[in-house]
Amino acid sequence: MKANSAGSIFDTLRRTTEEATMCKDCSRNTISRRGLVAGGLALTATASFSATASAQTEEPSPASADEALQRLKDGNARYVANEPIYTDHSHGRTLRSLGQQPFAAVVACSDSRVVPELIFDQGPGDIFVVRVAGNFINEDGLASLEYGAAVLGVKTIVVLGHSSCGAVDATIKSIQSRELPGGHIPSLVNAIRPAVYDVMPQNPPDLLTAAIQQNAKLNAEKAATATPILSGMHSSGEVGTAAGLYDISTGKVEFL
């Protein structure tokens, strides 16, 4: 599907949602090939869910990117203080089965110690998570974020790096040794390499931390400038982007 602008793509997604919701029993009918391509199947539940989504967390959806980011910051403060409010994950399960309306998207590392919902003290359905070792954004990640922003309505995108990131460390060692690791890991190294090259000339006292921070910044910038959808939504203020560094030992997220 070829579109001339972010607006036309966004309009197509919205029209597909409206067409899909005209039928209450869409799940029993045949879905057209065009509907599948446009994402109509996934949008049906989303549209019916939007009116009641606030009941899921008993907290109104953020009205702006700044409000969405502040909600994540407030949640992280609760997490650090060990005062979480989202502990009953069975609450709202039936309502969530109708669809999803996350208010934020988080690009996180696959590291098992990095759990965005816990880190930001949010409930199921609140955060749209894209995960890959090294928390970088590739084509698949961009497509996921476009879906989250244009279809699901997330207000902010956070690229979350973390302390002691093994993927970034492997990239540094690969550059220093001039050897690539085996298997498919070189694809991760090549994606993270630009961040390491950016900070190496500065001879930072902690190269790993500096590279982790720069990697998060570069990918947050990528999310903000990716055409045609995210860049347009970012320019209009519909979506905000931020880079953060999660300290595994303290639980605190520092926004860069």
PDB file of C-alpha atoms in Angstrom, residues 99-255:
ATOM      1  CA  GLY A  99      -9.541  -4.282  23.015  1.00  0.00           C
ATOM      2  CA  GLN A 100      -6.668  -2.082  24.062  1.00  0.00           C
ATOM      3  CA  GLN A 101      -5.969   1.614  24.440  1.00  0.00           C
ATOM      4  CA  PRO A 102      -2.424   2.069  25.794  1.00  0.00           C
ATOM      5  CA  PHE A 103      -1.373   5.640  26.529  1.00  0.00           C
ATOM      6  CA  ALA A 104       2.384   5.119  25.995  1.00  0.00           C
ATOM      7  CA  ALA A 105       4.756   3.008  23.928  1.00  0.00           C
ATOM      8  CA  VAL A 106       8.082   1.839  25.341  1.00  0.00           C
ATOM      9  CA  VAL A 107      10.960   0.498  23.265  1.00  0.00           C
ATOM     10  CA  ALA A 108      12.754  -1.714  25.779  1.00  0.00           C
ATOM     11  CA  CYS A 109      15.619  -4.173  25.858  1.00  0.00           C
ATOM     12  CA  SER A 110      14.861  -7.888  25.995  1.00  0.00           C
ATOM     13  CA  ASP A 111      16.841  -8.093  29.243  1.00  0.00           C
ATOM     14  CA  SER A 112      14.740 -10.140  31.677  1.00  0.00           C
ATOM     15  CA  ARG A 113      15.298  -7.550  34.415  1.00  0.00           C
ATOM     16  CA  VAL A 114      13.681  -4.768  32.404  1.00  0.00           C
ATOM     17  CA  VAL A 115       9.889  -4.946  32.731  1.00  0.00           C
ATOM     18  CA  PRO A 116       8.262  -1.656  31.608  1.00  0.00           C
ATOM     19  CA  GLU A 117       4.911  -2.293  33.291  1.00  0.00           C
ATOM     20  CA  LEU A 118       6.641  -2.779  36.647  1.00  0.00           C
ATOM     21  CA  ILE A 119       9.224  -0.025  36.164  1.00  0.00           C
ATOM     22  CA  PHE A 120       6.492   2.546  35.476  1.00  0.00           C
ATOM     23  CA  ASP A 121       3.886   0.955  37.778  1.00  0.00           C
ATOM     24  CA  GLN A 122       1.223   0.584  35.110  1.00  0.00           C
ATOM     25  CA  GLY A 123      -1.393  -2.074  34.624  1.00  0.00           C
ATOM     26  CA  PRO A 124      -1.925  -4.487  31.736  1.00  0.00           C
ATOM     27  CA  GLY A 125      -3.101  -2.611  28.663  1.00  0.00           C
ATOM     28  CA  ASP A 126      -1.465   0.696  29.620  1.00  0.00           C
ATOM     29  CA  ILE A 127       1.853   0.341  27.786  1.00  0.00           C
ATOM     30  CA  PHE A 128       2.489  -0.815  24.218  1.00  0.00           C
ATOM     31  CA  VAL A 129       5.899  -2.501  24.437  1.00  0.00           C
ATOM     32  CA  VAL A 130       8.385  -3.120  21.627  1.00  0.00           C
ATOM     33  CA  ARG A 131      11.331  -5.244  22.814  1.00  0.00           C
ATOM     34  CA  VAL A 132      14.626  -6.253  21.268  1.00  0.00           C
ATOM     35  CA  ALA A 133      18.069  -6.783  22.766  1.00  0.00           C
ATOM     36  CA  GLY A 134      19.719  -3.369  22.736  1.00  0.00           C
ATOM     37  CA  ASN A 135      16.415  -1.421  22.523  1.00  0.00           C
ATOM     38  CA  PHE A 136      17.034  -0.155  18.993  1.00  0.00           C
ATOM     39  CA  ILE A 137      14.374   0.533  16.389  1.00  0.00           C
ATOM     40  CA  ASN A 138      14.424  -1.371  13.096  1.00  0.00           C
ATOM     41  CA  GLU A 139      11.773  -1.538  10.366  1.00  0.00           C
ATOM     42  CA  ASP A 140       9.606  -3.936  12.360  1.00  0.00           C
ATOM     43  CA  GLY A 141       9.891  -1.713  15.403  1.00  0.00           C
ATOM     44  CA  LEU A 142       8.889   1.354  13.385  1.00  0.00           C
ATOM     45  CA  ALA A 143       5.860  -0.465  12.029  1.00  0.00           C
ATOM     46  CA  SER A 144       4.850  -1.437  15.561  1.00  0.00           C
ATOM     47  CA  LEU A 145       5.258   2.132  16.828  1.00  0.00           C
ATOM     48  CA  GLU A 146       3.274   3.494  13.878  1.00  0.00           C
ATOM     49  CA  TYR A 147       0.472   1.119  14.763  1.00  0.00           C
ATOM     50  CA  GLY A 148       0.647   2.129  18.408  1.00  0.00           C
ATOM     51  CA  ALA A 149       0.524   5.837  17.589  1.00  0.00           C
ATOM     52  CA  ALA A 150      -1.815   6.033  14.598  1.00  0.00           C
ATOM     53  CA  VAL A 151      -4.220   3.248  15.550  1.00  0.00           C
ATOM     54  CA  LEU A 152      -4.053   2.698  19.297  1.00  0.00           C
ATOM     55  CA  GLY A 153      -3.516   6.344  20.169  1.00  0.00           C
ATOM     56  CA  VAL A 154      -0.400   6.268  22.352  1.00  0.00           C
ATOM     57  CA  LYS A 155       0.645   9.776  23.356  1.00  0.00           C
ATOM     58  CA  THR A 156       4.329   9.259  24.062  1.00  0.00           C
ATOM     59  CA  ILE A 157       7.128   6.952  22.915  1.00  0.00           C
ATOM     60  CA  VAL A 158       9.969   6.211  25.325  1.00  0.00           C
ATOM     61  CA  VAL A 159      13.159   4.467  24.248  1.00  0.00           C
ATOM     62  CA  LEU A 160      14.431   2.874  27.447  1.00  0.00           C
ATOM     63  CA  GLY A 161      18.066   1.909  27.791  1.00  0.00           C
ATOM     64  CA  HIS A 162      19.322   0.267  30.974  1.00  0.00           C
ATOM     65  CA  SER A 163      22.467  -0.108  33.027  1.00  0.00           C
ATOM     66  CA  SER A 164      24.885  -2.934  32.211  1.00  0.00           C
ATOM     67  CA  CYS A 165      23.269  -3.613  28.833  1.00  0.00           C
ATOM     68  CA  GLY A 166      24.835  -6.778  27.438  1.00  0.00           C
ATOM     69  CA  ALA A 167      23.985  -5.942  23.825  1.00  0.00           C
ATOM     70  CA  VAL A 168      25.784  -2.591  24.000  1.00  0.00           C
ATOM     71  CA  ASP A 169      28.709  -4.184  25.844  1.00  0.00           C
ATOM     72  CA  ALA A 170      28.992  -6.843  23.129  1.00  0.00           C
ATOM     73  CA  THR A 171      29.039  -4.110  20.506  1.00  0.00           C
ATOM     74  CA  ILE A 172      31.869  -2.259  22.261  1.00  0.00           C
ATOM     75  CA  LYS A 173      33.920  -5.442  22.566  1.00  0.00           C
ATOM     76  CA  SER A 174      33.290  -6.274  18.904  1.00  0.00           C
ATOM     77  CA  ILE A 175      34.537  -2.846  17.817  1.00  0.00           C
ATOM     78  CA  GLN A 176      37.576  -2.989  20.064  1.00  0.00           C
ATOM     79  CA  SER A 177      38.543  -6.513  18.997  1.00  0.00           C
ATOM     80  CA  ARG A 178      37.519  -5.973  15.364  1.00  0.00           C
ATOM     81  CA  GLU A 179      35.721  -9.297  15.455  1.00  0.00           C
ATOM     82  CA  LEU A 180      32.058 -10.085  15.041  1.00  0.00           C
ATOM     83  CA  PRO A 181      30.312 -12.558  17.360  1.00  0.00           C
ATOM     84  CA  GLY A 182      28.789 -15.704  15.926  1.00  0.00           C
ATOM     85  CA  GLY A 183      25.281 -16.558  14.864  1.00  0.00           C
ATOM     86  CA  HIS A 184      22.827 -13.717  14.248  1.00  0.00           C
ATOM     87  CA  ILE A 185      24.239 -11.449  16.960  1.00  0.00           C
ATOM     88  CA  PRO A 186      26.094  -9.294  14.388  1.00  0.00           C
ATOM     89  CA  SER A 187      22.725  -7.840  13.397  1.00  0.00           C
ATOM     90  CA  LEU A 188      22.431  -6.423  16.920  1.00  0.00           C
ATOM     91  CA  VAL A 189      26.007  -5.165  16.878  1.00  0.00           C
ATOM     92  CA  ASN A 190      25.533  -3.388  13.568  1.00  0.00           C
ATOM     93  CA  ALA A 191      22.372  -1.680  14.821  1.00  0.00           C
ATOM     94  CA  ILE A 192      24.037  -0.409  18.016  1.00  0.00           C
ATOM     95  CA  ARG A 193      27.406   0.427  16.453  1.00  0.00           C
ATOM     96  CA  PRO A 194      26.534   4.103  15.557  1.00  0.00           C
ATOM     97  CA  ALA A 195      25.983   4.985  19.228  1.00  0.00           C
ATOM     98  CA  VAL A 196      29.362   3.565  20.222  1.00  0.00           C
ATOM     99  CA  TYR A 197      31.135   5.375  17.396  1.00  0.00           C
ATOM    100  CA  ASP A 198      29.475   8.628  18.484  1.00  0.00           C
ATOM    101  CA  VAL A 199      30.876   8.547  22.028  1.00  0.00           C
ATOM    102  CA  MET A 200      34.248   6.824  21.585  1.00  0.00           C
ATOM    103  CA  PRO A 201      36.093   9.974  20.379  1.00  0.00           C
ATOM    104  CA  GLN A 202      35.079  11.711  23.613  1.00  0.00           C
ATOM    105  CA  ASN A 203      36.951   9.104  25.722  1.00  0.00           C
ATOM    106  CA  PRO A 204      34.232   9.012  28.403  1.00  0.00           C
ATOM    107  CA  PRO A 205      35.267   7.567  31.788  1.00  0.00           C
ATOM    108  CA  ASP A 206      32.481   4.988  31.462  1.00  0.00           C
ATOM    109  CA  LEU A 207      32.242   4.060  27.796  1.00  0.00           C
ATOM    110  CA  LEU A 208      29.478   1.512  28.360  1.00  0.00           C
ATOM    111  CA  THR A 209      27.133   3.950  30.107  1.00  0.00           C
ATOM    112  CA  ALA A 210      27.850   6.686  27.580  1.00  0.00           C
ATOM    113  CA  ALA A 211      27.086   4.329  24.697  1.00  0.00           C
ATOM    114  CA  ILE A 212      23.886   3.094  26.366  1.00  0.00           C
ATOM    115  CA  GLN A 213      22.682   6.672  26.771  1.00  0.00           C
ATOM    116  CA  GLN A 214      23.578   7.631  23.206  1.00  0.00           C
ATOM    117  CA  ASN A 215      21.883   4.521  21.840  1.00  0.00           C
ATOM    118  CA  ALA A 216      18.645   5.502  23.587  1.00  0.00           C
ATOM    119  CA  LYS A 217      18.924   9.091  22.318  1.00  0.00           C
ATOM    120  CA  LEU A 218      19.582   8.068  18.712  1.00  0.00           C
ATOM    121  CA  ASN A 219      16.620   5.727  18.639  1.00  0.00           C
ATOM    122  CA  ALA A 220      14.305   8.249  20.284  1.00  0.00           C
ATOM    123  CA  GLU A 221      15.294  10.680  17.543  1.00  0.00           C
ATOM    124  CA  LYS A 222      14.618   7.980  14.966  1.00  0.00           C
ATOM    125  CA  ALA A 223      11.115   7.508  16.336  1.00  0.00           C
ATOM    126  CA  ALA A 224      10.470  11.252  16.227  1.00  0.00           C
ATOM    127  CA  THR A 225      11.662  11.718  12.649  1.00  0.00           C
ATOM    128  CA  ALA A 226      10.470   8.528  10.944  1.00  0.00           C
ATOM    129  CA  THR A 227       8.347   9.406   7.935  1.00  0.00           C
ATOM    130  CA  PRO A 228       5.577   9.493   6.991  1.00  0.00           C
ATOM    131  CA  ILE A 229       3.519   8.742  10.108  1.00  0.00           C
ATOM    132  CA  LEU A 230       5.523   9.333  13.281  1.00  0.00           C
ATOM    133  CA  SER A 231       7.278  12.482  12.107  1.00  0.00           C
ATOM    134  CA  GLY A 232       3.956  14.078  11.218  1.00  0.00           C
ATOM    135  CA  MET A 233       2.344  13.144  14.520  1.00  0.00           C
ATOM    136  CA  HIS A 234       5.408  14.380  16.390  1.00  0.00           C
ATOM    137  CA  SER A 235       5.398  17.717  14.555  1.00  0.00           C
ATOM    138  CA  SER A 236       1.723  18.248  15.303  1.00  0.00           C
ATOM    139  CA  GLY A 237       2.187  17.444  18.983  1.00  0.00           C
ATOM    140  CA  GLU A 238      -0.006  14.332  18.871  1.00  0.00           C
ATOM    141  CA  VAL A 239       2.907  12.163  20.006  1.00  0.00           C
ATOM    142  CA  GLY A 240       6.009  12.961  22.057  1.00  0.00           C
ATOM    143  CA  THR A 241       9.262  11.041  22.278  1.00  0.00           C
ATOM    144  CA  ALA A 242      11.847  10.663  25.035  1.00  0.00           C
ATOM    145  CA  ALA A 243      14.962   8.668  25.862  1.00  0.00           C
ATOM    146  CA  GLY A 244      15.512   7.175  29.286  1.00  0.00           C
ATOM    147  CA  LEU A 245      18.082   5.175  31.226  1.00  0.00           C
ATOM    148  CA  TYR A 246      16.855   2.592  33.719  1.00  0.00           C
ATOM    149  CA  ASP A 247      19.199   1.819  36.605  1.00  0.00           C
ATOM    150  CA  ILE A 248      18.664  -1.841  37.461  1.00  0.00           C
ATOM    151  CA  SER A 249      20.149  -1.479  40.944  1.00  0.00           C
ATOM    152  CA  THR A 250      17.987   1.460  42.068  1.00  0.00           C
ATOM    153  CA  GLY A 251      14.924   1.050  39.868  1.00  0.00           C
ATOM    154  CA  LYS A 252      15.065   4.707  38.875  1.00  0.00           C
ATOM    155  CA  VAL A 253      14.588   5.961  35.310  1.00  0.00           C
ATOM    156  CA  GLU A 254      16.633   8.997  34.325  1.00  0.00           C
ATOM    157  CA  PHE A 255      15.172  10.811  31.332  1.00  0.00           C
TER     158      PHE A 255
END
